[in-house]
Short mmCIF file of C-alpha atoms and ligand atoms in Angstrom, two decimals:
data_model
loop_
_atom_site.label_atom_id
_atom_site.label_comp_id
_atom_site.label_asym_id
_atom_site.label_seq_id
_atom_site.Cartn_x
_atom_site.Cartn_y
_atom_site.Cartn_z
CA MET A 14 162.82 114.38 281.06
CA GLN A 15 161.85 114.97 277.63
CA PRO A 16 162.22 118.01 275.53
CA ARG A 17 159.00 120.17 275.64
CA VAL A 18 157.85 121.58 272.32
CA PHE A 19 155.50 124.53 271.52
CA SER A 20 153.93 125.19 268.45
CA GLY A 21 150.63 127.27 267.52
CA ILE A 22 148.45 128.10 264.07
CA GLN A 23 146.20 130.48 263.36
CA PRO A 24 142.56 129.61 262.57
CA SER A 25 142.68 132.27 259.70
CA GLY A 26 141.00 129.96 257.09
CA SER A 27 141.01 126.72 256.71
CA PRO A 28 144.58 124.70 257.12
CA THR A 29 145.89 124.06 253.90
CA LEU A 30 148.79 121.68 252.85
CA GLY A 31 151.13 123.44 253.51
CA ASN A 32 150.59 123.68 257.45
CA TYR A 33 149.88 119.86 257.18
CA LEU A 34 153.33 118.52 255.26
CA GLY A 35 155.90 122.36 257.02
CA ALA A 36 154.54 121.95 261.11
CA ILE A 37 151.28 119.81 261.62
CA ARG A 38 152.10 116.05 260.52
CA ASN A 39 155.74 117.03 262.24
CA TRP A 40 154.01 117.54 265.14
CA ALA A 41 152.11 114.51 265.09
CA GLU A 42 154.80 112.29 264.00
CA GLY A 43 157.11 113.90 267.29
CA GLN A 44 154.46 113.05 269.97
CA ASP A 45 156.36 110.36 271.44
CA LYS A 46 159.97 112.16 271.18
CA PHE A 47 159.20 115.10 272.89
CA ASP A 48 156.71 116.59 275.90
CA ASN A 49 153.72 118.64 273.71
CA ILE A 50 152.09 121.52 273.35
CA PHE A 51 149.99 122.76 270.46
CA CYS A 52 148.38 125.71 270.72
CA VAL A 53 144.91 127.19 268.08
CA VAL A 54 146.61 131.13 268.57
CA ASP A 55 143.40 133.09 267.67
CA LEU A 56 144.42 136.09 269.19
CA HIS A 57 147.27 135.69 266.65
CA ALA A 58 144.57 135.58 263.68
CA LEU A 59 142.92 138.87 265.38
CA THR A 60 145.99 140.64 263.93
CA LEU A 61 144.44 141.18 261.08
CA PRO A 62 141.04 141.91 260.08
CA GLN A 63 138.58 138.94 260.84
CA ASN A 64 134.69 138.05 261.17
CA PRO A 65 133.89 136.79 264.48
CA ARG A 66 131.66 134.02 263.12
CA GLU A 67 134.57 132.90 261.10
CA LEU A 68 136.92 132.93 263.64
CA ARG A 69 134.78 131.17 265.89
CA GLN A 70 134.30 128.23 263.02
CA ASN A 71 137.63 128.19 262.33
CA THR A 72 138.76 127.83 265.42
CA TRP A 73 136.77 124.75 266.29
CA GLU A 74 137.81 123.64 262.72
CA THR A 75 141.71 124.01 263.26
CA ALA A 76 141.33 122.07 266.49
CA ALA A 77 139.17 119.35 265.13
CA MET A 78 141.91 119.40 261.80
CA LEU A 79 145.19 118.87 264.42
CA LEU A 80 142.89 115.69 266.34
CA ALA A 81 142.23 114.23 262.80
CA ALA A 82 145.92 114.40 262.21
CA GLY A 83 147.26 112.80 264.73
CA ILE A 84 147.02 115.03 267.24
CA ASP A 85 146.33 112.71 270.35
CA PRO A 86 144.82 114.58 273.78
CA ASP A 87 146.39 111.92 275.98
CA ARG A 88 149.74 112.70 274.80
CA SER A 89 149.84 116.05 273.89
CA LEU A 90 148.26 119.10 275.09
CA LEU A 91 145.80 121.23 272.56
CA PHE A 92 144.05 124.38 273.82
CA VAL A 93 143.25 128.00 272.23
CA GLN A 94 145.24 130.51 273.22
CA SER A 95 142.41 133.00 274.30
CA HIS A 96 141.28 131.19 276.66
CA VAL A 97 144.57 131.13 278.77
CA PRO A 98 145.15 134.39 279.91
CA GLU A 99 148.87 134.38 280.81
CA HIS A 100 149.80 134.70 276.97
CA THR A 101 148.09 138.18 276.89
CA ALA A 102 149.82 138.74 280.50
CA LEU A 103 153.07 137.87 279.17
CA THR A 104 153.16 139.50 276.04
CA TRP A 105 152.40 143.08 277.82
CA LEU A 106 155.44 142.71 280.13
CA LEU A 107 157.62 140.92 277.16
CA ASN A 108 156.74 144.38 275.13
CA THR A 109 158.70 146.69 277.75
CA ILE A 110 161.66 145.40 276.95
CA THR A 111 161.32 144.45 273.28
CA PRO A 112 163.62 147.12 271.19
CA MET A 113 161.23 148.77 268.48
CA GLY A 114 164.44 148.48 266.44
CA TRP A 115 164.24 144.41 267.07
CA LEU A 116 160.04 144.11 265.11
CA ASN A 117 160.89 146.87 262.49
CA ARG A 118 163.21 143.94 260.84
CA MET A 119 160.12 141.53 261.20
CA THR A 120 159.63 140.41 257.18
CA GLN A 121 156.54 138.92 258.10
CA PHE A 122 155.38 142.62 258.89
CA LYS A 123 156.60 143.97 255.85
CA THR A 124 155.30 141.34 253.86
CA LYS A 125 151.41 141.58 255.43
CA ALA A 126 151.23 144.78 256.08
CA GLY A 127 152.11 146.33 252.61
CA SER A 128 151.68 149.21 251.57
CA GLU A 129 149.30 149.34 254.66
CA ARG A 130 151.83 150.31 257.23
CA ASP A 131 150.05 152.93 258.73
CA SER A 132 146.97 151.20 259.06
CA VAL A 133 147.45 148.02 260.38
CA GLY A 134 146.96 147.28 264.01
CA ALA A 135 149.38 147.37 266.03
CA GLY A 136 148.56 144.12 266.81
CA LEU A 137 150.32 143.11 263.88
CA TYR A 138 153.65 144.82 264.43
CA ASN A 139 153.39 143.00 268.18
CA TYR A 140 152.31 139.76 266.79
CA PRO A 141 155.94 138.04 267.65
CA VAL A 142 156.00 139.06 270.85
CA LEU A 143 152.75 137.39 271.17
CA MET A 144 154.42 134.54 269.25
CA ALA A 145 157.38 134.41 271.97
CA ALA A 146 155.04 134.97 275.27
CA ASP A 147 153.17 131.68 273.88
CA ILE A 148 156.53 129.88 273.63
CA LEU A 149 158.28 131.72 276.90
CA ALA A 150 155.50 131.09 279.52
CA TYR A 151 155.40 126.89 279.18
CA GLY A 152 159.92 126.86 278.65
CA ALA A 153 159.55 124.87 275.83
CA ASN A 154 162.77 123.44 273.95
CA LEU A 155 162.09 123.71 270.93
CA VAL A 156 160.06 124.98 268.28
CA PRO A 157 159.27 123.14 265.49
CA VAL A 158 157.58 125.62 262.91
CA GLY A 159 158.04 125.92 259.08
CA ASP A 160 160.79 128.34 257.55
CA ASP A 161 159.06 131.48 257.22
CA GLN A 162 158.40 131.16 260.72
CA LYS A 163 162.26 130.76 261.67
CA GLN A 164 162.92 134.37 262.16
CA HIS A 165 159.95 135.03 265.01
CA VAL A 166 161.29 132.07 266.75
CA GLU A 167 165.22 133.38 266.74
CA LEU A 168 163.87 136.83 267.71
CA THR A 169 161.67 135.21 270.57
CA ARG A 170 165.63 133.46 272.10
CA ASP A 171 166.85 137.52 271.78
CA ILE A 172 164.12 138.03 274.34
CA ALA A 173 164.50 135.41 276.72
CA GLU A 174 168.39 136.08 276.21
CA ARG A 175 167.58 139.76 277.27
CA PHE A 176 165.14 139.11 279.94
CA ASN A 177 167.46 136.59 281.62
CA THR A 178 170.40 139.77 281.55
CA LEU A 179 168.43 142.27 283.11
CA PHE A 180 166.12 140.05 285.60
CA GLY A 181 168.38 137.44 286.21
CA GLU A 182 167.79 133.86 284.63
CA THR A 183 163.88 132.94 284.90
CA LEU A 184 163.09 132.08 281.03
CA THR A 185 164.27 129.19 278.93
CA VAL A 186 166.08 130.15 275.12
CA PRO A 187 164.13 127.81 272.78
CA GLN A 188 165.26 126.37 269.09
CA PRO A 189 163.75 126.31 266.63
CA LEU A 190 162.90 123.47 265.26
CA ILE A 191 162.92 123.17 260.73
CA PRO A 192 161.86 119.92 258.51
CA GLU A 193 164.31 119.48 256.02
CA VAL A 194 161.46 118.51 253.21
CA GLY A 195 158.49 120.61 253.42
CA ALA A 196 159.59 123.69 255.29
CA ARG A 197 158.10 126.01 252.71
CA ILE A 198 155.26 124.47 250.36
CA MET A 199 154.68 127.55 247.71
CA ALA A 200 151.09 129.17 246.20
CA LEU A 201 149.92 127.08 243.67
CA ASP A 202 148.57 129.94 241.21
CA ASP A 203 152.42 131.92 242.12
CA PRO A 204 155.34 129.96 242.95
CA SER A 205 157.24 132.85 244.63
CA ARG A 206 154.55 132.82 247.12
CA LYS A 207 154.80 130.78 250.01
CA MET A 208 150.89 128.17 250.47
CA SER A 209 148.74 130.57 253.28
CA LYS A 210 145.43 129.45 254.47
CA SER A 211 144.27 133.59 253.57
CA GLU A 212 144.95 132.86 250.13
CA PRO A 213 143.01 130.21 249.18
CA ALA A 214 143.01 130.74 245.62
CA GLY A 215 146.77 129.06 245.62
CA ALA A 216 145.96 126.50 248.49
CA ILE A 217 144.46 122.67 249.07
CA SER A 218 142.34 123.02 252.05
CA LEU A 219 143.01 119.95 254.02
CA SER A 220 139.06 119.48 253.58
CA ASP A 221 138.56 119.77 249.90
CA ALA A 222 137.54 116.60 248.40
CA PRO A 223 139.30 114.81 245.50
CA ASP A 224 137.78 116.56 242.27
CA VAL A 225 138.59 119.69 244.30
CA VAL A 226 142.36 118.88 244.74
CA ARG A 227 142.57 117.63 241.40
CA LYS A 228 141.44 120.59 239.50
CA LYS A 229 143.42 123.05 241.91
CA ILE A 230 146.71 120.73 240.90
CA ALA A 231 146.08 120.84 237.36
CA ARG A 232 145.89 124.37 237.10
CA ALA A 233 149.29 124.72 238.98
CA VAL A 234 151.77 127.08 237.49
CA THR A 235 154.47 125.41 236.17
CA ASP A 236 157.04 126.63 233.10
CA SER A 237 157.03 125.25 229.51
CA LEU A 238 160.30 124.00 229.42
CA GLY A 239 158.41 120.28 229.32
CA ILE A 240 161.26 118.37 231.36
CA VAL A 241 161.08 117.04 234.98
CA ARG A 242 164.42 118.16 236.85
CA PHE A 243 164.04 118.42 240.66
CA ASP A 244 165.32 122.02 239.51
CA PRO A 245 164.39 124.98 242.01
CA SER A 246 164.84 127.21 238.48
CA GLN A 247 161.67 125.28 237.24
CA ALA A 248 159.99 126.57 240.65
CA GLY A 249 155.76 125.76 239.97
CA LEU A 250 157.15 122.37 239.35
CA TYR A 251 159.89 121.63 242.46
CA ASN A 252 156.73 122.84 244.49
CA LEU A 253 154.93 119.89 242.87
CA LEU A 254 157.92 117.15 243.08
CA SER A 255 157.86 118.45 246.65
CA ILE A 256 155.51 117.78 247.79
CA HIS A 257 155.21 114.03 245.63
CA ARG A 258 158.84 113.56 247.38
CA ILE A 259 157.32 113.99 251.04
CA LEU A 260 154.17 112.21 250.67
CA SER A 261 155.27 108.95 248.29
CA GLY A 262 159.11 108.77 250.07
CA LEU A 263 160.86 109.65 246.48
CA SER A 264 163.81 110.17 246.22
CA PRO A 265 164.77 113.38 243.54
CA GLN A 266 166.69 110.61 241.51
CA GLU A 267 163.90 108.07 241.75
CA MET A 268 161.42 110.90 240.99
CA GLU A 269 163.46 112.37 237.65
CA ALA A 270 164.02 108.29 236.67
CA ARG A 271 159.95 107.57 237.16
CA PHE A 272 158.78 110.45 234.70
CA GLU A 273 161.41 110.61 232.18
CA GLY A 274 160.66 111.44 229.47
CA GLN A 275 156.73 112.36 230.62
CA GLY A 276 155.26 115.09 230.20
CA TYR A 277 154.24 117.38 233.48
CA ARG A 278 150.19 116.38 233.41
CA VAL A 279 151.41 112.61 234.69
CA VAL A 280 153.12 114.22 237.66
CA LYS A 281 150.58 116.25 238.50
CA ASP A 282 147.50 113.33 238.38
CA GLU A 283 150.08 111.55 240.88
CA VAL A 284 150.46 114.48 243.09
CA ALA A 285 146.81 114.89 242.92
CA SER A 286 146.45 111.09 243.47
CA LEU A 287 149.27 110.96 246.57
CA ILE A 288 147.11 114.22 248.36
CA SER A 289 144.10 112.89 248.00
CA ASP A 290 145.51 109.77 249.20
CA ALA A 291 146.67 111.15 252.53
CA LEU A 292 144.05 113.75 253.76
CA LYS A 293 141.60 110.78 253.23
CA PRO A 294 141.98 109.53 256.85
CA LEU A 295 142.30 112.96 257.71
CA GLN A 296 139.09 113.76 256.38
CA ASP A 297 137.43 110.73 257.55
CA ARG A 298 138.78 111.51 261.17
CA TYR A 299 137.26 115.36 261.02
CA ALA A 300 133.90 114.07 259.83
CA ALA A 301 133.81 112.16 263.02
CA PHE A 302 134.60 114.91 265.00
CA GLN A 303 131.80 117.03 263.33
CA ARG A 304 128.95 114.38 264.38
CA GLU A 305 130.18 114.60 267.62
CA PRO A 306 131.46 118.37 268.38
CA GLU A 307 131.34 118.03 272.42
CA ILE A 308 135.13 115.67 271.92
CA VAL A 309 137.00 118.37 270.74
CA ASP A 310 135.29 121.33 273.04
CA ARG A 311 135.99 119.26 275.87
CA ILE A 312 139.83 118.16 274.99
CA LEU A 313 140.03 121.74 274.32
CA ALA A 314 138.71 122.80 277.67
CA GLU A 315 140.78 120.23 280.03
CA GLY A 316 143.68 121.78 278.02
CA ALA A 317 142.61 125.24 278.91
CA ASP A 318 142.67 124.17 282.42
CA ARG A 319 146.49 122.43 282.09
CA ALA A 320 147.71 124.82 280.00
CA HIS A 321 146.91 127.41 282.69
CA ASP A 322 148.63 125.48 285.76
CA LEU A 323 151.59 125.35 283.00
CA ALA A 324 151.95 128.94 282.02
CA ALA A 325 150.45 130.73 285.63
CA PRO A 326 153.77 130.29 287.29
CA THR A 327 156.28 131.34 284.87
CA VAL A 328 154.23 134.76 284.56
CA ARG A 329 154.01 135.32 288.02
CA ARG A 330 158.37 134.26 288.07
CA VAL A 331 158.39 136.57 285.27
CA GLU A 332 156.28 139.72 286.88
CA GLU A 333 158.38 139.09 290.64
CA SER A 334 161.23 139.42 288.99
CA MET A 335 160.68 142.70 286.91
CA GLY A 336 159.49 144.59 290.58
CA LEU A 337 155.50 143.90 290.35
CA ARG A 338 153.13 141.74 292.59
CA ALA A 339 155.36 143.89 295.82
CA ARG A 340 152.45 144.83 297.47
CA ILE A 341 150.24 141.88 297.51
CA GLN A 342 153.17 140.06 298.76
CA SER A 343 153.68 142.68 301.58
CA THR A 344 149.88 142.60 302.37
CA ALA A 345 149.96 138.42 302.84
CA SER A 346 153.14 138.45 304.45
CA ALA A 347 151.63 141.24 306.84
CA LEU A 348 148.37 138.68 307.60
N1 AQP B 3 153.26 127.39 252.65
C1 AQP B 3 153.45 126.69 254.13
N2 AQP B 3 154.66 125.64 254.34
C2 AQP B 3 155.22 124.69 254.80
N3 AQP B 3 154.87 125.45 256.05
C3 AQP B 3 153.85 126.31 256.53
N4 AQP B 3 153.73 126.66 257.37
C4 AQP B 3 152.54 127.84 257.27
N5 AQP B 3 152.84 128.07 255.54
C5 AQP B 3 153.62 126.96 255.06
C6 AQP B 3 153.98 126.72 258.74
O1 AQP B 3 152.60 126.09 259.43
C7 AQP B 3 152.54 126.64 260.99
C8 AQP B 3 151.11 127.42 260.69
O2 AQP B 3 151.44 128.34 260.27
P1 AQP B 3 150.33 129.77 261.07
O3 AQP B 3 148.89 129.81 260.81
O4 AQP B 3 151.05 129.98 262.45
O5 AQP B 3 150.65 131.04 260.22
P2 AQP B 3 151.30 131.19 259.03
O6 AQP B 3 152.95 130.84 259.04
O7 AQP B 3 151.08 133.19 258.42
O8 AQP B 3 150.74 130.20 257.93
P3 AQP B 3 149.26 130.91 256.81
O9 AQP B 3 148.70 129.59 256.61
O10 AQP B 3 150.57 131.48 255.70
O11 AQP B 3 148.34 131.71 257.44
P4 AQP B 3 147.83 133.23 256.78
O12 AQP B 3 147.63 132.78 255.77
O13 AQP B 3 146.87 133.85 258.00
O14 AQP B 3 149.17 134.19 256.93
C9 AQP B 3 153.89 127.33 260.89
O15 AQP B 3 154.62 126.61 262.01
C10 AQP B 3 154.26 127.24 259.78
O16 AQP B 3 155.46 127.64 259.55
#
């Protein structure tokens, strides 16, 4: 049997080049190697304020983008998180065995809550437990994610191990699968911060037209050294060269030789062209889904039914291990 992978993406804005290079592209490429489950995690998006109309729109757009990026419904299960109630049911159960101290250590909460720690919703604090439920409900073996989500997958492992120790072997303990290159694409306007869909100023959206990509890359923050080296201390340039490397397949040495004696403008022009060339087929397929949105709706409806069939037995086992459903069972056996 192939190892099962589970991964999700939040519809918290337009998917970005960071999401694509760090996650979606690898999901699409790995489809023949794994038993694949991909999810648009709208309940996670709700952990920060969302406009309901925009959330609905972003959920559809994100699902259609995944399909346009090559997620194939014949090889992968694709659905929307809130369409499968087992995710929230399992979250509650796992919450009861997750120590607060573990959640206090999560860096994403610290970054996202910032100075608003006391006023953000409790859902933001519980975000990692919902993510653990997503993964554990399907018995996933591997979780392909960008570097930023590694800590959450490690927490998922801890929760699964704690559950198994407390109640007996029930949950599969997953492993993170982090890409060697592209695990963290940085914001164009501030290369010390990762590119994020909720901060569009520093992001390339997967739907950006070539002229928009060119303008954004031209404005990307670099440095005043004027030497093209593949060196993390030149953070802005390093980010652009990392994008180049993934899309062109050139090694760092080949890139340095190619750009020797050239200014950053040449690098930026090439990076912009590589991005637009990579996005073009994806954008064409996305436009086709926009013309026939019912295709996406049908794939998501079928995906939710199949996901429910897979997750329900796990949640049932978890409930029974924890001592729930006892009355229902004894009534049933008395009949
Ligand atoms: N900048 C990035 N570089 C590489 N990988 C990235 N991912 C996100 N940003 C980058 C990976 O994309 C997948 C989906 O991410 P997500 O939507 O679940 O949540 P996120 O990591 O919080 O992504 P964003 O774009 O930054 O969303 P917002 O702005 O809502 O917080 C994950 O595998 C993630 O690692």
